[in-house]
XYZ file of C-alpha atoms in Angstrom:
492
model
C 90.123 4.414 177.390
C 92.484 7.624 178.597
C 94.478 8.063 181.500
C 95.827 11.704 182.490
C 99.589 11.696 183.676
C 100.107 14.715 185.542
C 103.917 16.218 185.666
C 105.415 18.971 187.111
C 105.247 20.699 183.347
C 101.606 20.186 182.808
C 99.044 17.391 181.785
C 99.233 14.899 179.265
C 95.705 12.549 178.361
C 96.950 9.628 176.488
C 94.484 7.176 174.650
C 95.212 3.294 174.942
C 95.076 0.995 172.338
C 92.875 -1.879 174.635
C 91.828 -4.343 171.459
C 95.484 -4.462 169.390
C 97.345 -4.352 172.934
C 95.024 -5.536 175.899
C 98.048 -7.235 177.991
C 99.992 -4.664 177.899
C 97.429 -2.430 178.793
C 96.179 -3.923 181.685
C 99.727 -3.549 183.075
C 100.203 -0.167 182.368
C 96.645 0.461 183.938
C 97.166 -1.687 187.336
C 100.323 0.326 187.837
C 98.668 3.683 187.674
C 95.950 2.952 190.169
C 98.670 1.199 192.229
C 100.263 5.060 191.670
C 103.460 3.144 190.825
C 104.639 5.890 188.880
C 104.494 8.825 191.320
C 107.218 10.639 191.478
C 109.484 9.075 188.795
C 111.938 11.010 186.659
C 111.907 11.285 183.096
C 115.758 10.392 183.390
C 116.219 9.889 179.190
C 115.254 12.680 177.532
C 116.948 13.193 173.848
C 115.737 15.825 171.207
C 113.657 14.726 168.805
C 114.056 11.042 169.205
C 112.104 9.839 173.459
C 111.555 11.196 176.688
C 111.904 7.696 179.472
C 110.340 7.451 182.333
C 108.717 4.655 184.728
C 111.466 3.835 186.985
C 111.323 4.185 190.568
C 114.926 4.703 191.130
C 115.375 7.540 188.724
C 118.329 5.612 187.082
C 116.922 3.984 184.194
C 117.952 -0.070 184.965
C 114.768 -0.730 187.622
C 111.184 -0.871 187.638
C 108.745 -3.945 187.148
C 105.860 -5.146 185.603
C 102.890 -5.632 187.705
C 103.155 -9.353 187.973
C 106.374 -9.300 189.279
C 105.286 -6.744 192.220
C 102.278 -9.038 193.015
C 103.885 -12.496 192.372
C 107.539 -12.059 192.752
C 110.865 -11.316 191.124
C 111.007 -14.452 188.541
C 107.852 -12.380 186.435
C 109.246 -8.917 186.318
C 108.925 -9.215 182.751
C 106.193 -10.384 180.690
C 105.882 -10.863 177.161
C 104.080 -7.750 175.047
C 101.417 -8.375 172.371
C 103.325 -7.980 168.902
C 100.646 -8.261 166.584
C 98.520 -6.095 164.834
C 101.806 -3.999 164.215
C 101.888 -0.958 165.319
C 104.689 1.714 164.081
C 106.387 4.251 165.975
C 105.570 6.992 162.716
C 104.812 10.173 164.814
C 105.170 12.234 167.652
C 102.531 11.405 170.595
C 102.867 7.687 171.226
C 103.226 5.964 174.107
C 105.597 2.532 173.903
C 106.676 0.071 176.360
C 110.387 -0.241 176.802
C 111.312 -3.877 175.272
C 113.557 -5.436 177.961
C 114.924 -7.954 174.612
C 112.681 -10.646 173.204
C 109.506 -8.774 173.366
C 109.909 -8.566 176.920
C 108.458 -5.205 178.975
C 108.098 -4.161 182.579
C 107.080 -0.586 183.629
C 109.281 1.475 182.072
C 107.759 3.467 179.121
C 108.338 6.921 176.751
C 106.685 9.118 174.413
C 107.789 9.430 170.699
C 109.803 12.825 170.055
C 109.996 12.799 166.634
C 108.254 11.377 163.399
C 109.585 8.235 161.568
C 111.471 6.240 164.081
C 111.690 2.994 162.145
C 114.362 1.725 164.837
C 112.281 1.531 167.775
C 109.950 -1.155 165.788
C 110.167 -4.629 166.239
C 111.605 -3.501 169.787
C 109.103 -1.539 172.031
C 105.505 -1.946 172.013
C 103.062 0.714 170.936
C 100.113 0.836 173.696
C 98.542 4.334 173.064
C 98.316 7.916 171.807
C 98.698 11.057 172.901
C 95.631 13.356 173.048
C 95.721 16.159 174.540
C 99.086 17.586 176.344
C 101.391 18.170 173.036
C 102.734 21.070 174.333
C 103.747 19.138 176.986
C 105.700 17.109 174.575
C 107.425 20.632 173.464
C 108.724 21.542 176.753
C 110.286 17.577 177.258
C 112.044 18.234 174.106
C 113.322 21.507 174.343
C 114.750 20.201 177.882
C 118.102 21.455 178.466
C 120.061 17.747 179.048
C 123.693 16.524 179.426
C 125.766 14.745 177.359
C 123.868 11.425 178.626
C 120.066 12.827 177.929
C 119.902 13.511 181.762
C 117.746 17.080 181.989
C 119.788 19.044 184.502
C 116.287 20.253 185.993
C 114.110 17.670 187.315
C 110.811 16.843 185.349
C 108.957 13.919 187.084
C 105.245 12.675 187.242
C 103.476 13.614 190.815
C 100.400 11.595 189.617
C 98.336 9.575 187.327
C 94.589 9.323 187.085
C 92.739 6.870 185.479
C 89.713 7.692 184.000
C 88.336 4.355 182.993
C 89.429 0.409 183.463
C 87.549 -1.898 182.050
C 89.821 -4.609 183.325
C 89.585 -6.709 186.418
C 91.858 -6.584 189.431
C 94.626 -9.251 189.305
C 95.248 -11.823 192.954
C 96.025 -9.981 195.436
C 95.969 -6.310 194.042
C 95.127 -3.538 196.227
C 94.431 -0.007 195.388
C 96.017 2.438 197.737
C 92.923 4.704 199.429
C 95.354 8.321 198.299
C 98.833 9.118 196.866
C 101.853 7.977 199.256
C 103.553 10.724 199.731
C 107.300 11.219 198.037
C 109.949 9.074 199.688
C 113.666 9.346 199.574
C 113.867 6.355 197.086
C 111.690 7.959 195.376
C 112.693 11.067 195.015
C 116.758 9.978 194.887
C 118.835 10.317 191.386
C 117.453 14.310 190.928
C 119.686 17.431 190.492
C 117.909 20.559 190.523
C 113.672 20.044 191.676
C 111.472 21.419 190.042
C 110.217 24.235 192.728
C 113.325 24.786 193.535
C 114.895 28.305 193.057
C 118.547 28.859 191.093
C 120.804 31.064 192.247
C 123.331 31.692 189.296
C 125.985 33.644 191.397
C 126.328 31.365 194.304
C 129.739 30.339 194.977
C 131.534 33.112 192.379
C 133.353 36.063 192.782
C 132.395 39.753 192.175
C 134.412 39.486 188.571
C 132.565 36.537 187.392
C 129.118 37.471 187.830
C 129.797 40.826 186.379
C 131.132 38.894 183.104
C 128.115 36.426 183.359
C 126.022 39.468 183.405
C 127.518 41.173 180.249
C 127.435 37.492 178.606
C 123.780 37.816 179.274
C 123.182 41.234 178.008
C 125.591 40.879 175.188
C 122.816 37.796 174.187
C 119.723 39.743 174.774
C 121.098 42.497 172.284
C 121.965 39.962 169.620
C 118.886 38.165 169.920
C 116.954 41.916 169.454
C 118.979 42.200 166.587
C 118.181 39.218 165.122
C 114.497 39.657 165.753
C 114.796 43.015 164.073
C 116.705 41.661 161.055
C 120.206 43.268 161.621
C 121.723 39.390 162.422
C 120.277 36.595 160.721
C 121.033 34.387 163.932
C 121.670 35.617 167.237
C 124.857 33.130 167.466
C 126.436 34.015 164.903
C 130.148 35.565 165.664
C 132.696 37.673 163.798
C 135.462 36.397 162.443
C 138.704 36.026 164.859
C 141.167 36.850 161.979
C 139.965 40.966 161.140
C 140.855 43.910 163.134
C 139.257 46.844 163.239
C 141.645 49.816 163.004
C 140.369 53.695 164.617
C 141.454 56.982 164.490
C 143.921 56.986 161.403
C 145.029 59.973 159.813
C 142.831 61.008 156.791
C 146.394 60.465 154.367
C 146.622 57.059 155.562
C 146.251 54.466 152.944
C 145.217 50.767 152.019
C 148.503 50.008 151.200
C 150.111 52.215 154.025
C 148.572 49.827 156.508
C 149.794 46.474 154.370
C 152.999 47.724 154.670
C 153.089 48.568 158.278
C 151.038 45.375 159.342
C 152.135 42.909 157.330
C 155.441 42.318 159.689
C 153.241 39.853 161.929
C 151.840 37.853 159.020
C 150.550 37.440 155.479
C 147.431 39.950 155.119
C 144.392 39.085 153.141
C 143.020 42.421 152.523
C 143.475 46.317 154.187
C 140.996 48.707 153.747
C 140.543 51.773 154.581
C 136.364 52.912 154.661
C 135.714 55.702 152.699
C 132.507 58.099 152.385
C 130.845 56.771 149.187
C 130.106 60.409 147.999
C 132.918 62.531 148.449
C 135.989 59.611 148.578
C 137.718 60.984 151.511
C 139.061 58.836 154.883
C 136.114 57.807 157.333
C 139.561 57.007 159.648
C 139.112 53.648 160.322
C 139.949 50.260 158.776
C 139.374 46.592 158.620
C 142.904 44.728 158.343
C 142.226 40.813 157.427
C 144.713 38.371 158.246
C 145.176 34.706 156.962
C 145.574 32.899 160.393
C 143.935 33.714 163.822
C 147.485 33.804 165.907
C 149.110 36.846 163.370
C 145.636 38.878 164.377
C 146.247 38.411 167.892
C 150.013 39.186 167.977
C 149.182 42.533 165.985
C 146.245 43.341 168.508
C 148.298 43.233 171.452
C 151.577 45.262 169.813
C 149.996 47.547 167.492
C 147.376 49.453 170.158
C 148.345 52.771 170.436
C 151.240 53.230 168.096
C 151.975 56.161 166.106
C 151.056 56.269 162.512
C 151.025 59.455 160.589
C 151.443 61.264 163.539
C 148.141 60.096 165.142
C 147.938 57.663 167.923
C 145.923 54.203 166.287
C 143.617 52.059 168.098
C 143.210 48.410 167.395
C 140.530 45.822 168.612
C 139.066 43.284 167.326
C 136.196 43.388 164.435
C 132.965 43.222 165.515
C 131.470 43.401 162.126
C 129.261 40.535 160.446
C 128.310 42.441 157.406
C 130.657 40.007 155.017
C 129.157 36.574 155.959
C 126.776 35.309 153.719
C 124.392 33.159 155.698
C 123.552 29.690 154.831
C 121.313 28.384 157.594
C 121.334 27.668 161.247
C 124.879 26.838 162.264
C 126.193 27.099 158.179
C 127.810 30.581 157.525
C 130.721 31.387 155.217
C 132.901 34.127 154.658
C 132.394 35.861 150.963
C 133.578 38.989 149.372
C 131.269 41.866 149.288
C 129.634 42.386 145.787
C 127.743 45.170 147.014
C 130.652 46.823 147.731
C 131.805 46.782 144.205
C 129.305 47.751 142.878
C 128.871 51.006 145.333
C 132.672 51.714 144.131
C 131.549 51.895 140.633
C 128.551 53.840 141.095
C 131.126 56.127 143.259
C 133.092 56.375 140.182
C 130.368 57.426 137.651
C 129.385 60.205 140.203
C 132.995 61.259 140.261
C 132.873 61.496 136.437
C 129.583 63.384 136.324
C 130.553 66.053 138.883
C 134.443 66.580 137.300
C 132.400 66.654 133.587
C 128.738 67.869 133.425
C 128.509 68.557 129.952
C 127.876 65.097 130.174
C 125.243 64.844 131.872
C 123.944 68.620 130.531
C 119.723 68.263 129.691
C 118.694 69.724 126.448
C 117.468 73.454 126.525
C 114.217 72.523 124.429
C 113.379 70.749 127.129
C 114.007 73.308 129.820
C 112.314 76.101 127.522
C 109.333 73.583 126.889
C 108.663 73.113 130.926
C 108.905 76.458 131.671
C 106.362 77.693 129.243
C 104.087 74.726 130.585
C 104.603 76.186 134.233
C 105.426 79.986 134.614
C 106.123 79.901 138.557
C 108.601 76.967 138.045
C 110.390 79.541 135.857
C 110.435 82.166 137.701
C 111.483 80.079 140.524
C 114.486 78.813 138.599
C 115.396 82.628 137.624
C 115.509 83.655 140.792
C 117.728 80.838 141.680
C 120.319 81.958 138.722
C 120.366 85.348 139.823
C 121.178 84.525 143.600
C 124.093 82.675 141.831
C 125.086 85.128 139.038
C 128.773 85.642 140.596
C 129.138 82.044 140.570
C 132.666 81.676 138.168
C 131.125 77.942 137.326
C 127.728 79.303 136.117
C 129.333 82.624 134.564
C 131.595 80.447 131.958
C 128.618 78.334 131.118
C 126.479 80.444 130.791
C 128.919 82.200 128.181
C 129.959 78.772 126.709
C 126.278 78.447 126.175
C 125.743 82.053 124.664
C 129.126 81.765 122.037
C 127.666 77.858 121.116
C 123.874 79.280 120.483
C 125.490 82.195 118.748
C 127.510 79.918 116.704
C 124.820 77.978 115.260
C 122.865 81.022 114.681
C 124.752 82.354 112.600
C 123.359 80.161 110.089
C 119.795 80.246 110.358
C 117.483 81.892 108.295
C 116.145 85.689 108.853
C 112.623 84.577 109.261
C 114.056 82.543 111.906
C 115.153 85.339 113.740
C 112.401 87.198 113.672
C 110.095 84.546 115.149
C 112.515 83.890 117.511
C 112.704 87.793 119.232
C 108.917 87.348 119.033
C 108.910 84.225 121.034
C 111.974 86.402 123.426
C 109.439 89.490 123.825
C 106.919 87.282 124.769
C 108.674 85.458 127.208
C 110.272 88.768 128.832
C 106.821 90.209 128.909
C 105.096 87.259 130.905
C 107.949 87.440 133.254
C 107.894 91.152 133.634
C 104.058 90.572 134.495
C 104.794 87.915 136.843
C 107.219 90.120 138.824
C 104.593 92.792 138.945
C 101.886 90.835 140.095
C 103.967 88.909 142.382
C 105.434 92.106 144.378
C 104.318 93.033 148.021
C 101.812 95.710 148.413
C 103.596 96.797 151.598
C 106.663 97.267 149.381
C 104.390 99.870 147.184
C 102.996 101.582 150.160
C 106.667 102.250 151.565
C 107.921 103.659 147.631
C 104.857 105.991 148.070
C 105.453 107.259 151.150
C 109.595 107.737 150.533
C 108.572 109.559 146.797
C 105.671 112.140 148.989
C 108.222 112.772 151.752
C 110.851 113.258 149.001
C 108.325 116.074 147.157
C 107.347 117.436 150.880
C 111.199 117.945 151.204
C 112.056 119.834 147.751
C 109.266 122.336 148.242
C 110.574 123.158 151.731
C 113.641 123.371 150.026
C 112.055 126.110 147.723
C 110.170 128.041 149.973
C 113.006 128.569 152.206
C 115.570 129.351 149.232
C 112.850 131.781 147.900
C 113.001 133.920 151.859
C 115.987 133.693 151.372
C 116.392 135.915 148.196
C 113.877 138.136 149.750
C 116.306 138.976 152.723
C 118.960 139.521 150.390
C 116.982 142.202 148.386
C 115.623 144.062 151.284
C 119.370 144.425 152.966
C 120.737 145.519 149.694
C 118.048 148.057 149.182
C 118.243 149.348 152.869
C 122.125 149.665 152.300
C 122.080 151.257 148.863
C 119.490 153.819 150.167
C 121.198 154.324 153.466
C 124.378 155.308 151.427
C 122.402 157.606 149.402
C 121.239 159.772 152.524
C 125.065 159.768 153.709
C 126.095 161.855 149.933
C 123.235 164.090 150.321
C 124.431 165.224 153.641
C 128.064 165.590 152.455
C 126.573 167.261 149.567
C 124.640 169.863 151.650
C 127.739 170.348 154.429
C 129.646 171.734 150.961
């Protein structure tokens, strides 16, 4: 036997229990067809526990059985079947409300939640829910008051019944359609449910503005929280940090201590540092003990002068040290991480100040390289592009005097192999370098050494004309001076 009770959130089908409950069945049934509970307002809703309905007046004290509506006021209540026994143990059923001594009328609610031991004994148990459990989910995630009143109306606009094996009681009529909604009826609601809310009604230009940050400021934290950056989207900073900007890169932990600690005991001061290289990121975290010394320094230390830099102070924003413990259960821990990042910054301080320490055995280099010959020669070219380096100079002589040093002592035969395995070594490279070099670097050489040649013979043959000149002027002189005696010579 079902009956489908249709609501202004969807459908639910609900299954009756007709053999372990026929009374109260037949008076649930008789009041659907009568459509009885058109229009009523689930006025009780609470999370988890019931959602109430099947009053008329929407206020939770009316409502009647269907003996009372067809023979008067003195049987508004009738007396439920309480045997078999039937548990409220899940989510889903559908129970009578017990008006006290197994009494019931028309009222009625679905189970919530599972295991609600307290309702036995109390309210009758006539059916199940079968199909509509979503439905269920919206009535409890209904946003109520204080009192379990939803602030948006949900009510039931009609119920069908799909099967009544029962016969009609004296004088019961069935109405031909639905009456239509009257103001009895539809009295005791707040917002309906096709009605359309307009947030910013009634406010001023600076509210809705801050209502729509508010709103945006939630969308972001529930992206971050579906991301992974927040583990829940209501989760605030704490009110007793400030967050400290554009300090001077001297400025120190205990600089700030100093200088804040005038409007109250301070927990901790630091100053964030790069993790690598130690120096100022210039801003800090100051952490107070109580809430009212944070505020005082927020609204006297913006903007003051400290290391001659102007500061600026706000409020942290920064979740990063509470340690989450579920939904609504966060605490406030120190950072182990962080500790251990400042030792690891430490050893890498060590290492870099001291790399003997951390200097990898030559075999091992000398091993590698004769495994992989372009790895080698990548690593030599490397050295010489840093040859002037002062750091590698005086280790590479440190290096030199220790190898020197030890062998000093080693055998002759020792030597010997070793400028063997040295020859071979500078030979392989030697071949590598010729192999690897350009052609176009060859064909430019050529051409410079054949313009060089072309050059010296001109060189020659114009050196050589120019000896031949010399020799023919002389000659011409020497005999032009002879003619000049002979004439003399013959004038005597």
């Amino acid at each position: 036997m079902a009956v489908v009770i249709e609501t202004t959130i969807g459908d639910i089908t609900v299954d009756l229990f007709l053999k372990e409950r026929p009374r109260a069945c037949l008076n649930f049934l008789k009041l659907c067809r009568l459509k009885y509970y058109n229009y009523n307002l689930f006025h009780t809703i609470e999370e988890n526990f019931i959602a109430q309905t099947g009053d008329p007046t929407g206020k939770g004290d009316g409502g009647g059985s269907i003996f009372g509506i067809l023979e008067g006021i003195h049987k508004r209540y009738f007396e439920a079947e309480s045997v078999p026994k039937i548990r409220h143990t899940e989510p889903g059923l559908l129970s009578m409300v017990g008006a006290g001594e197994g009494l019931i009328g028309s009222q009625f609610f679905f189970t919530l939640g599972s295991d609600l031991t307290s309702l036995d004994g109390i309210h009758c148990v006539i059916g199940e829910v079968t199909e509509g459990h979503e439905v269920l989910a919206k009535l409890n995630e209904a946003i109520c008051d204080a009192n379990g009143r939803p602030y948006k109306d949900i009510r039931i606009t009609h119920t069908v019944v799909l099967d009544d094996p029962f016969n009609h009681p004296r004088g019961f009529r069935e109405p031909s359609r639905s009456p239509s909604p009257t103001p009895e009826r539809m009295q005791g609601g707040r917002i309906a449910a096709d009605e359309d809310i307009d947030d910013t009604e009634g406010k001023t230009e600076q509210e809705i503005n801050e209502m729509i940050a508010e709103k945006e400021a939630k969308a972001r934290a529930t992206i971050l929280e579906i991301v992974g950056d927040l583990p829940d989207a209501e989760m605030a900073p704490p009110e007793n940090v400030l967050f400290v900007c554009k300090l001077n890169p001297v400025t120190t932990d205990d600089d700030l201590t100093i200088i804040f600690s005038r409007f109250g005991k301070i927990k901790n001061a630091e100053v964030i540092r790069d993790r690598v290289s130690g120096d100022s990121l210039q801003y800090a975290f100051i952490e107070f003990e109580d809430k009212k010394s944070c505020e005082e320094a927020y609204f006297k230390m913006d903007n003051v002068l400290i290391d001659d830099r102007r500061i600026h102070v706000d409020f942290s924003q920064s979740v990063s040290k509470i340690k989450w413990r579920g939904k609504g259960r966060w605490t406030i821990h120190e950072d182990e991480k962080e500790e251990k990042g400042k030792k690891d910054y430490r050893k890498h301080e060590n290492n870099r100040r001291f790399p003997d320490k951390r200097h990898r055995s030559r075999s091992r280099d000398r091993e590698r390289n004769r495994r992989s010959p372009e790895r080698s020669h990548n690593r030599n070219r490397d050295r010489s592009r840093d040859k002037y380096s002062s750091s590698r100079i005086d280790r590479r002589h440190n290096d030199r005097d220790s190898r020197n040093y030890s062998d000093r002592h080693r055998s002759p035969k020792y030597h010997e192999r070793n400028d063997r395995r040295r020859s071979r070594s500078r030979d392989k490279r030697e071949s590598h370098k010729r192999r690897s070099r350009s052609r176009s670097r060859d064909v430019k050489r050529h051409k410079s050494e054949y313009s060089r040649a072309e050059k010296h013979k001109d060189k020659k043959k114009k050196s050589k004309k120019t000896k031949r000149h010399s020799s023919t002027s002389s000659s011409s002189s020497s005999s032009s001076d002879s003619d000049k005696d002979r004439k003399k010579k013959h004038r005597r």
